[in-house]
XYZ file of C-alpha atoms in Angstrom:
621
model
C 0.000 0.000 0.000
C 1.573 3.253 -1.078
C -0.052 5.755 1.264
C -0.366 3.938 4.549
C 3.010 4.141 6.265
C 3.721 2.045 9.359
C 6.877 2.772 11.310
C 7.874 0.342 14.068
C 10.034 1.265 17.038
C 11.127 -1.463 19.397
C 12.089 -1.113 23.060
C 10.738 -0.890 26.573
C 7.801 1.503 26.430
C 7.963 2.246 30.150
C 11.350 4.004 30.125
C 12.093 7.657 29.275
C 14.913 6.457 27.058
C 12.413 4.528 24.961
C 10.166 7.574 24.557
C 13.102 9.671 23.400
C 14.277 6.909 21.075
C 10.784 6.455 19.663
C 10.427 10.150 18.778
C 13.906 10.245 17.268
C 13.447 7.123 15.153
C 10.020 8.249 13.947
C 11.509 11.575 12.862
C 14.368 9.863 11.065
C 11.984 7.551 9.227
C 9.659 10.392 8.317
C 12.598 12.315 6.903
C 13.814 9.214 5.033
C 10.387 8.808 3.406
C 10.361 12.466 2.349
C 7.399 13.249 4.596
C 9.322 15.735 6.714
C 10.712 18.951 5.286
C 14.016 20.144 6.668
C 14.025 23.186 8.934
C 17.011 25.592 9.064
C 16.187 26.472 12.673
C 15.994 22.857 13.825
C 13.154 20.996 15.461
C 13.978 22.056 19.010
C 13.573 25.764 18.221
C 10.253 25.513 16.408
C 8.319 28.569 17.709
C 4.899 27.977 19.170
C 3.578 30.997 17.291
C 4.004 29.202 13.955
C 2.108 26.114 15.037
C -1.625 25.806 14.197
C -1.999 23.045 16.802
C -1.078 25.112 19.872
C -2.515 23.864 23.140
C -3.057 26.001 26.283
C -1.491 23.181 28.269
C 1.687 23.142 26.232
C 3.468 26.223 24.789
C 5.167 23.947 22.279
C 3.954 20.888 20.421
C 5.442 17.509 21.059
C 8.501 16.822 18.963
C 6.787 14.549 16.461
C 3.739 16.773 15.978
C 5.730 19.969 15.462
C 8.132 18.231 13.088
C 5.336 17.453 10.662
C 4.630 21.169 10.295
C 8.148 22.344 9.561
C 9.397 23.654 6.265
C 7.603 26.054 3.902
C 3.889 26.255 4.502
C 2.020 26.459 1.189
C -1.122 28.469 0.820
C -4.413 27.100 -0.437
C -6.548 29.587 -2.304
C -4.906 32.548 -0.597
C -5.016 31.109 2.933
C -2.598 29.124 5.032
C -3.208 25.404 5.371
C -3.410 26.037 9.098
C -6.590 28.071 8.546
C -8.282 24.944 7.178
C -7.359 22.888 10.236
C -10.040 23.440 12.871
C -8.657 20.954 15.367
C -5.092 19.789 15.179
C -5.277 16.700 17.342
C -7.531 14.412 19.344
C -7.509 11.014 20.985
C -8.782 8.357 18.607
C -8.911 4.680 17.776
C -8.318 3.530 14.202
C -10.032 0.460 12.762
C -8.205 -0.587 9.597
C -10.379 -3.450 8.395
C -10.410 -7.255 8.619
C -7.294 -8.823 10.076
C -5.712 -5.558 11.252
C -5.662 -4.818 15.004
C -7.104 -1.490 16.228
C -4.618 1.333 16.741
C -5.175 3.881 19.505
C -3.313 7.125 20.097
C -3.159 10.815 19.218
C -4.704 11.777 15.891
C -3.096 14.786 14.175
C -4.124 16.675 11.036
C -1.440 18.381 8.933
C -1.562 20.145 5.601
C -1.155 16.927 3.612
C -1.481 14.012 6.039
C -3.553 12.406 8.718
C -1.339 10.950 11.427
C -2.052 8.615 14.321
C 0.723 8.363 16.889
C 0.322 5.680 19.581
C 0.957 6.796 23.150
C 4.399 6.524 24.791
C 3.363 3.286 26.505
C 2.602 1.599 23.167
C 5.034 -0.281 20.970
C 2.800 -0.237 17.894
C 3.373 1.731 14.734
C 3.058 5.290 13.568
C 0.348 5.530 10.914
C 0.143 8.099 8.112
C -2.480 8.688 5.436
C -2.079 11.054 2.507
C -5.196 13.229 2.648
C -5.495 13.327 -1.141
C -6.277 9.617 -1.036
C -9.558 10.270 0.826
C -12.480 9.855 -1.578
C -15.390 10.467 0.784
C -15.908 11.093 4.465
C -18.861 10.292 6.691
C -19.287 11.426 10.287
C -21.708 10.600 13.072
C -21.801 11.455 16.757
C -23.307 9.722 19.756
C -22.996 10.842 23.357
C -19.601 12.413 24.014
C -17.756 10.804 21.092
C -17.966 10.462 17.345
C -17.001 8.259 14.419
C -15.465 9.257 11.111
C -15.511 6.794 8.217
C -12.941 7.439 5.509
C -13.441 5.773 2.145
C -10.219 5.988 0.207
C -9.472 6.164 -3.496
C -7.602 2.857 -3.288
C -10.936 1.291 -2.159
C -9.900 0.919 1.499
C -12.421 1.826 4.229
C -11.110 3.185 7.549
C -12.968 4.031 10.735
C -11.843 6.559 13.356
C -13.522 6.576 16.774
C -12.734 9.982 18.280
C -13.178 11.320 21.813
C -15.296 14.480 21.862
C -18.138 15.559 19.627
C -16.631 18.935 18.755
C -13.263 17.375 17.964
C -14.957 14.822 15.701
C -16.814 17.463 13.709
C -13.810 19.762 13.454
C -11.479 16.998 12.294
C -14.051 15.842 9.738
C -14.358 19.367 8.334
C -10.568 19.701 8.210
C -10.192 16.454 6.285
C -12.974 17.435 3.885
C -11.322 20.787 3.162
C -7.759 19.527 2.809
C -8.579 16.412 0.772
C -10.521 18.357 -1.858
C -8.112 21.203 -2.654
C -7.953 21.676 -6.413
C -4.686 23.593 -6.628
C -1.949 21.507 -8.227
C 1.058 23.458 -6.945
C -0.037 23.145 -3.308
C -0.360 19.356 -3.538
C 2.036 17.097 -1.666
C 4.272 16.128 -4.645
C 5.648 19.682 -4.622
C 6.895 19.154 -1.052
C 7.803 15.460 -1.131
C 11.563 15.040 -0.763
C 12.448 11.354 -0.205
C 15.972 10.429 0.774
C 18.021 8.946 -2.040
C 16.142 10.651 -4.883
C 17.059 13.886 -6.611
C 14.731 16.260 -8.400
C 14.933 15.684 -12.133
C 15.837 12.001 -11.864
C 13.904 9.684 -14.197
C 11.962 12.479 -15.888
C 14.282 11.996 -18.871
C 13.811 8.216 -19.028
C 11.039 8.185 -21.635
C 11.242 11.225 -23.951
C 9.622 11.106 -27.428
C 13.132 11.125 -28.893
C 13.828 7.748 -27.289
C 10.852 6.125 -28.993
C 11.699 7.803 -32.298
C 15.214 6.314 -32.279
C 13.704 2.861 -32.175
C 11.352 3.691 -35.066
C 14.204 5.240 -37.079
C 16.206 2.019 -36.802
C 13.309 0.139 -38.417
C 12.154 2.583 -41.111
C 13.046 5.982 -42.574
C 9.457 6.853 -43.509
C 8.854 8.813 -40.299
C 10.342 11.873 -38.653
C 10.216 13.604 -35.290
C 8.338 16.893 -35.634
C 8.455 19.773 -33.151
C 5.511 21.555 -34.745
C 3.887 21.546 -31.301
C 6.936 22.911 -29.489
C 4.930 25.685 -27.785
C 1.728 23.580 -27.515
C -0.089 25.991 -29.832
C -1.010 23.368 -32.451
C -2.404 20.837 -29.960
C -2.550 21.665 -26.230
C -2.901 17.991 -25.245
C 0.005 16.622 -27.322
C 3.665 16.640 -26.200
C 6.175 19.034 -27.752
C 7.459 16.427 -30.229
C 5.449 13.842 -32.169
C 6.313 11.249 -34.837
C 4.741 11.911 -38.244
C 5.225 10.835 -41.896
C 8.444 12.239 -43.328
C 6.639 13.327 -46.496
C 4.328 15.716 -44.611
C 5.686 19.130 -43.591
C 4.822 21.052 -40.435
C 2.485 23.493 -42.205
C 0.351 20.587 -43.387
C 0.344 19.166 -39.872
C -0.913 22.462 -38.477
C -3.755 22.556 -41.017
C -4.638 18.947 -40.274
C -4.752 19.807 -36.560
C -7.340 22.495 -37.223
C -9.487 19.816 -38.848
C -9.327 17.493 -35.825
C -11.058 17.947 -32.480
C -8.710 19.507 -29.952
C -5.985 19.669 -32.597
C -5.184 15.960 -32.222
C -4.036 15.168 -35.771
C -2.924 11.583 -36.591
C 0.450 10.702 -35.050
C 2.460 7.494 -34.817
C 1.816 5.308 -31.798
C 3.715 2.143 -32.785
C 5.650 0.776 -35.764
C 5.279 -2.982 -36.205
C 8.550 -3.991 -37.812
C 7.635 -7.600 -38.760
C 4.801 -6.447 -41.042
C 6.059 -2.938 -41.828
C 2.747 -1.424 -40.692
C 1.922 1.285 -38.170
C -0.571 2.120 -35.442
C -1.763 5.716 -35.228
C -4.089 7.704 -32.991
C -5.990 10.946 -33.340
C -9.325 12.577 -32.527
C -12.379 12.736 -34.767
C -12.360 14.882 -37.906
C -14.499 18.014 -37.800
C -16.522 17.282 -40.935
C -19.774 18.598 -39.500
C -23.176 18.564 -41.227
C -21.619 20.266 -44.284
C -19.223 17.294 -44.699
C -16.159 19.490 -44.746
C -12.851 18.147 -46.018
C -9.206 18.962 -45.360
C -6.671 18.338 -48.119
C -3.751 18.268 -45.662
C -5.448 15.704 -43.447
C -6.135 13.509 -46.456
C -2.522 13.970 -47.579
C -1.288 12.864 -44.158
C -3.171 9.544 -44.263
C -2.085 8.936 -47.878
C 1.513 9.432 -46.761
C 1.003 6.835 -44.004
C 0.069 4.150 -46.555
C 2.815 5.244 -48.947
C 5.416 4.858 -46.189
C 4.275 1.346 -45.290
C 4.906 -1.781 -47.306
C 3.807 -1.755 -50.983
C 0.096 -2.196 -51.478
C -0.703 -1.527 -47.829
C -4.237 -0.584 -46.875
C -5.613 0.999 -43.756
C -8.395 0.548 -41.234
C -9.887 3.334 -39.150
C -11.079 1.837 -35.864
C -13.730 4.196 -34.503
C -14.469 3.474 -30.830
C -17.978 4.911 -31.190
C -21.058 3.278 -32.600
C -22.095 4.266 -36.125
C -25.095 6.050 -34.645
C -22.964 8.017 -32.189
C -20.579 9.031 -34.974
C -23.517 10.194 -37.078
C -24.870 12.260 -34.208
C -21.433 13.773 -33.662
C -21.491 15.064 -37.232
C -24.561 17.140 -36.411
C -22.602 18.919 -33.671
C -19.482 19.564 -35.736
C -17.668 16.229 -35.449
C -17.911 13.229 -37.719
C -15.938 10.543 -39.514
C -13.565 10.216 -42.461
C -15.507 10.021 -45.744
C -14.646 6.934 -47.765
C -14.242 8.929 -50.992
C -11.835 11.389 -49.345
C -9.552 8.731 -47.865
C -8.950 6.045 -50.498
C -7.317 2.922 -49.159
C -8.868 3.376 -45.716
C -11.880 1.467 -44.417
C -13.798 2.491 -41.317
C -14.764 -0.037 -38.611
C -16.978 0.866 -35.650
C -16.243 -0.833 -32.337
C -18.301 0.990 -29.687
C -16.731 1.273 -26.245
C -18.222 2.858 -23.151
C -16.577 5.932 -21.701
C -17.370 8.699 -19.258
C -20.360 8.403 -16.943
C -21.440 4.832 -17.862
C -17.933 3.544 -17.196
C -17.749 5.371 -13.868
C -21.138 4.009 -12.801
C -20.017 0.504 -13.699
C -16.967 0.940 -11.467
C -19.081 2.262 -8.594
C -21.560 -0.617 -8.780
C -18.768 -3.182 -8.856
C -17.107 -1.715 -5.769
C -20.448 -1.618 -3.956
C -21.027 -5.289 -4.773
C -17.530 -6.271 -3.646
C -18.012 -4.457 -0.342
C -21.237 -6.277 0.574
C -20.133 -9.234 2.693
C -23.654 -10.379 3.617
C -25.113 -11.100 0.170
C -26.048 -14.510 -1.152
C -24.299 -16.225 -4.046
C -27.186 -15.515 -6.424
C -27.207 -11.855 -5.406
C -23.440 -11.563 -5.880
C -23.475 -13.118 -9.349
C -26.412 -10.930 -10.352
C -24.657 -7.759 -9.233
C -21.389 -8.784 -10.876
C -23.177 -9.226 -14.178
C -25.289 -6.122 -13.711
C -22.356 -3.776 -13.216
C -20.960 -4.829 -16.647
C -17.356 -4.203 -15.649
C -16.108 -7.436 -17.181
C -18.099 -6.602 -20.312
C -16.055 -3.403 -20.582
C -12.868 -5.442 -20.137
C -13.995 -7.717 -22.966
C -14.807 -4.765 -25.251
C -11.394 -3.216 -24.660
C -9.456 -6.429 -25.239
C -11.539 -7.352 -28.292
C -10.977 -3.970 -29.936
C -7.263 -4.096 -29.156
C -7.074 -7.591 -30.686
C -8.838 -6.292 -33.784
C -6.250 -3.539 -34.197
C -3.371 -5.927 -33.519
C -4.691 -8.535 -35.952
C -5.048 -5.903 -38.637
C -1.346 -5.141 -38.347
C 0.020 -8.642 -37.700
C -2.167 -10.770 -39.968
C -3.690 -8.374 -42.516
C -0.606 -6.219 -43.015
C -2.747 -3.111 -42.627
C -2.094 0.270 -41.036
C -4.462 1.156 -38.201
C -5.776 4.557 -37.123
C -7.707 4.578 -33.838
C -9.929 7.413 -32.651
C -13.194 8.109 -30.927
C -14.327 11.648 -30.302
C -11.638 13.436 -28.268
C -9.015 10.715 -28.649
C -7.875 10.894 -25.015
C -9.637 7.888 -23.457
C -10.758 4.755 -25.321
C -8.320 5.608 -28.127
C -5.350 5.374 -25.759
C -6.807 2.248 -24.184
C -6.861 0.462 -27.549
C -3.447 1.625 -28.806
C -1.656 0.725 -25.578
C -3.263 -2.720 -25.306
C -2.534 -3.476 -28.974
C 1.147 -2.763 -28.346
C 1.208 -5.086 -25.343
C -0.245 -7.837 -27.522
C 2.249 -7.348 -30.356
C 5.413 -5.894 -28.886
C 7.628 -7.993 -26.586
C 9.508 -4.863 -25.497
C 6.309 -3.329 -24.103
C 5.953 -6.365 -21.865
C 9.247 -5.713 -20.064
C 9.442 -3.602 -16.908
C 11.147 -0.685 -18.648
C 9.073 -1.022 -21.812
C 5.794 -1.018 -19.917
C 6.782 2.097 -17.990
C 7.633 3.775 -21.284
C 4.303 2.646 -22.733
C 2.364 4.219 -19.854
C 4.418 7.390 -20.081
C 4.096 7.698 -23.867
C 0.568 6.432 -24.520
C -1.170 7.859 -21.450
C 0.747 10.649 -19.758
C 2.443 12.355 -22.709
C -0.457 11.494 -25.027
C -2.778 13.708 -22.994
C -5.031 11.466 -20.922
C -6.576 13.990 -18.469
C -5.611 12.265 -15.207
C -6.466 15.282 -13.063
C -10.062 15.201 -14.341
C -10.589 11.460 -14.766
C -9.085 10.450 -11.412
C -10.362 13.282 -9.235
C -12.518 10.749 -7.387
C -12.654 6.985 -7.153
C -15.727 4.819 -6.446
C -16.940 6.301 -3.143
C -17.429 9.997 -3.838
C -20.996 11.262 -3.739
C -20.150 13.760 -6.481
C -20.596 12.418 -9.997
C -18.956 14.919 -12.381
C -19.299 13.872 -16.005
C -15.543 14.194 -16.627
C -14.599 11.395 -14.202
C -14.011 7.903 -15.611
C -11.784 4.948 -14.638
C -10.368 4.487 -18.143
C -6.824 4.016 -16.875
C -8.037 1.498 -14.291
C -9.779 -0.407 -17.085
C -6.454 -0.510 -18.924
C -4.708 -1.897 -15.835
C -7.430 -4.526 -15.429
C -6.954 -5.603 -19.049
C -3.198 -5.849 -18.479
C -3.871 -7.998 -15.408
C -6.040 -10.292 -17.563
C -3.133 -10.617 -20.015
C -0.759 -11.448 -17.183
C -3.120 -14.090 -15.817
C -3.543 -15.760 -19.212
C 0.171 -15.492 -20.059
C 1.914 -15.783 -16.663
C 5.432 -16.029 -18.159
C 5.206 -13.245 -20.757
C 5.104 -10.090 -18.609
C 8.238 -9.048 -16.741
C 6.153 -7.171 -14.167
C 3.538 -8.538 -11.804
C 0.356 -7.436 -10.086
C 2.322 -5.265 -7.660
C 3.208 -2.767 -10.396
C -0.398 -2.569 -11.606
C -1.673 -1.930 -8.070
C 0.972 0.743 -7.559
C -0.018 2.516 -10.786
C -3.679 2.426 -9.772
C -2.911 3.994 -6.403
C -0.570 6.653 -7.772
C -2.965 7.650 -10.551
C -5.548 8.655 -7.940
C -3.303 10.034 -5.172
C 0.468 10.131 -5.134
C 3.465 11.801 -3.510
C 5.085 11.829 -6.980
C 4.290 14.268 -9.781
C 4.008 11.842 -12.702
C 0.199 11.730 -12.850
C -0.432 15.395 -12.010
C -2.338 17.650 -14.437
C -4.138 16.766 -17.675
C -1.455 17.329 -20.308
C 2.195 18.057 -20.920
C 1.324 21.719 -21.408
C -0.179 21.940 -17.925
C 2.781 20.088 -16.407
C 5.095 22.560 -18.091
C 3.162 25.539 -16.717
C 3.212 24.032 -13.204
C 6.912 23.111 -13.517
C 6.093 19.555 -12.509
C 9.265 18.069 -13.988
C 11.583 20.398 -12.092
C 9.694 20.675 -8.796
C 8.447 17.111 -8.173
C 9.877 13.606 -8.237
C 9.076 11.101 -10.959
C 7.182 7.966 -9.982
C 9.547 5.893 -12.116
C 12.523 6.922 -9.994
C 10.679 5.628 -6.939
C 9.473 2.372 -8.466
C 12.864 1.562 -9.954
C 14.607 1.580 -6.583
C 16.145 -1.869 -5.919
C 14.074 -2.355 -2.757
C 10.866 -1.909 -4.770
C 11.723 -4.173 -7.686
C 11.180 -7.448 -5.844
C 7.550 -6.467 -5.181
C 6.957 -5.402 -8.768
C 8.755 -7.956 -10.958
C 7.501 -11.319 -12.163
C 9.995 -14.004 -11.051
C 8.719 -16.397 -13.735
C 9.232 -14.029 -16.674
C 10.680 -15.475 -19.871
C 11.067 -13.342 -22.988
C 8.338 -14.238 -25.473
C 9.080 -12.825 -28.949
C 5.629 -13.751 -30.260
C 2.344 -11.893 -30.071
C 0.092 -12.904 -27.176
C -3.548 -13.279 -28.171
C -5.863 -13.183 -25.149
C -9.109 -15.100 -24.941
C -12.100 -12.837 -24.357
C -14.603 -15.615 -23.786
C -16.654 -15.166 -20.597
C -14.992 -18.200 -19.032
C -11.555 -16.646 -19.584
C -12.113 -13.264 -17.937
C -11.888 -13.049 -14.146
C -12.614 -10.472 -11.486
C -9.377 -8.806 -10.415
C -9.562 -9.919 -6.800
C -6.175 -8.490 -5.926
C -7.634 -5.014 -6.405
C -11.393 -5.170 -5.898
C -11.341 -7.599 -2.941
C -7.994 -6.609 -1.481
C -9.387 -4.966 1.671
C -12.390 -7.251 2.289
C -10.672 -10.630 2.493
C -7.509 -12.023 4.087
C -4.432 -12.352 1.855
C -4.700 -15.224 -0.571
C -2.403 -18.231 -0.279
C -1.151 -17.236 -3.729
C 0.569 -14.214 -2.205
C 2.637 -16.431 0.054
C 3.247 -18.741 -2.898
C 4.469 -15.753 -4.950
C 7.033 -14.911 -2.300
C 8.089 -18.574 -2.189
C 8.618 -18.556 -5.967
C 10.808 -15.484 -5.599
C 12.853 -17.295 -2.969
C 13.281 -20.350 -5.186
C 14.355 -18.236 -8.176
C 16.775 -16.241 -6.026
C 18.307 -19.371 -4.533
C 18.675 -20.899 -7.996
C 20.435 -17.791 -9.319
C 22.834 -17.837 -6.377
C 23.550 -21.522 -6.945
C 24.181 -21.034 -10.663
C 26.321 -17.993 -9.970
C 28.537 -19.946 -7.585
C 29.211 -22.753 -10.075
C 32.392 -22.455 -12.216
C 31.773 -21.608 -15.837
C 33.237 -23.567 -18.745
C 35.330 -21.586 -21.202
C 33.952 -21.419 -24.730
C 37.308 -22.592 -26.040
C 37.242 -25.781 -23.990
C 35.710 -28.899 -25.538
C 32.198 -29.689 -24.365
C 31.356 -33.231 -23.240
């Protein structure tokens, strides 16, 4: 779990030395995790006047509590974070769900975290929760105490039993205010400074130039264009994109004006074995007058000309034919057959937006009901249609991949905006076809290139998870659907992915709430304006630390140079229990088995490494 930190301190809780040691070790661990900003004045000289949690009984906070407030204090909407904190601390008991013992101690609210520190007589752990991971909050009071229920974006449900009615209400209001701040630059990634990582590390791992070098080694029909260097041509595209060499930047700019949001067709993947390509874009703006754009038509002709001789193309539209027709009446539309010779349009409707979000919500509600009968559970699982969405996504991706691998055709994928189902299809198709995308590094590059740099609006889509009472139309778990599809691939082909479920769970958590800046904002333009790359740490630098790799890698991985074709039959698709049932059931025996496999593989590698090697020049028996 990425946002629940447990810090253990051993010793005799009854001695003053233990209390001092406990505070010191907690501070050191907080600083090591980047949760504690450094203070030039030092902890001991923290003035009481700067502390929003001052108590009449104590002119200075306890060491641990004051330490969490040190460093620069960002403002939220023109006010200090401290102005949003009505009550800084209270006595509380935390219930963390099945199998986890209750934790009792002092509850503290800071600008970015909720902290529960056990009393000096306890030997249990210090608990921290990133406030941005709170999806909804419910409060109720009875007598002289109250209860706060926190439903988190990672689907965990926590309960806080707090002493005092006023303290309960004030803490609930503080959490509500601090967990819903919309400002990007006041979010925790801008203050997260973990030990061992430097600002700027890993942001350069996956630039467009890196992907272009691979394409250039396979074909000279494409070039890297910086027509969007200042984001004026397409605000949701990166600065550099890969386009046909025969098309100049002026033509690209005119094509962008003919596509919704300026998302003109760009290269997503070059399939070297067949010499074909996968492209993505948004819908053309043909409108009811059936407008045309000569430069856009020229661009798609150049795509076929740069592929193998006699190549044809398919346009995979992720809308129904009826939806595409309706879009034409409001200024959108589809590519006319007469205007784009050599290209054939195929409609593969996929849900997006509100229906997809509602499906996610209903599934989570069904998974959280532990009292239902078998018939009721199966009915709700079918009724939410989540697995139907998984099937649609995998089927459409297989269609695109088959067109390239078996038909030798070029594929252009788009829906309306080209920032949701389009990216889902192009990224899954690459996983099916490309062995490199199934490696740890290749998959990270795929997510960076096809989701983050390609303009998936994470800030809008992942503002809330499944528990929020708000239902804005711009929220949708499209990226989660992608991760679920990848999990299905890993389950059907357990040896073909270098990464395991741990990486997928980490990406899910970080997409919704993260101390890293990778998933902030909605586009590269916004990240540039907010200086995300220079002021926050990259998630990839954190995940690629040696201590993290064991949890993320697949110990059974074997390079598979072939395409992997998933089965989408109902019997083949499974509920992703590791995510949807993670907090409502005890750990599966498979988790212990996974660790055992790692141990076996590690022991085998050590054994093989200790054996003497035979020189190639020596005769073999």
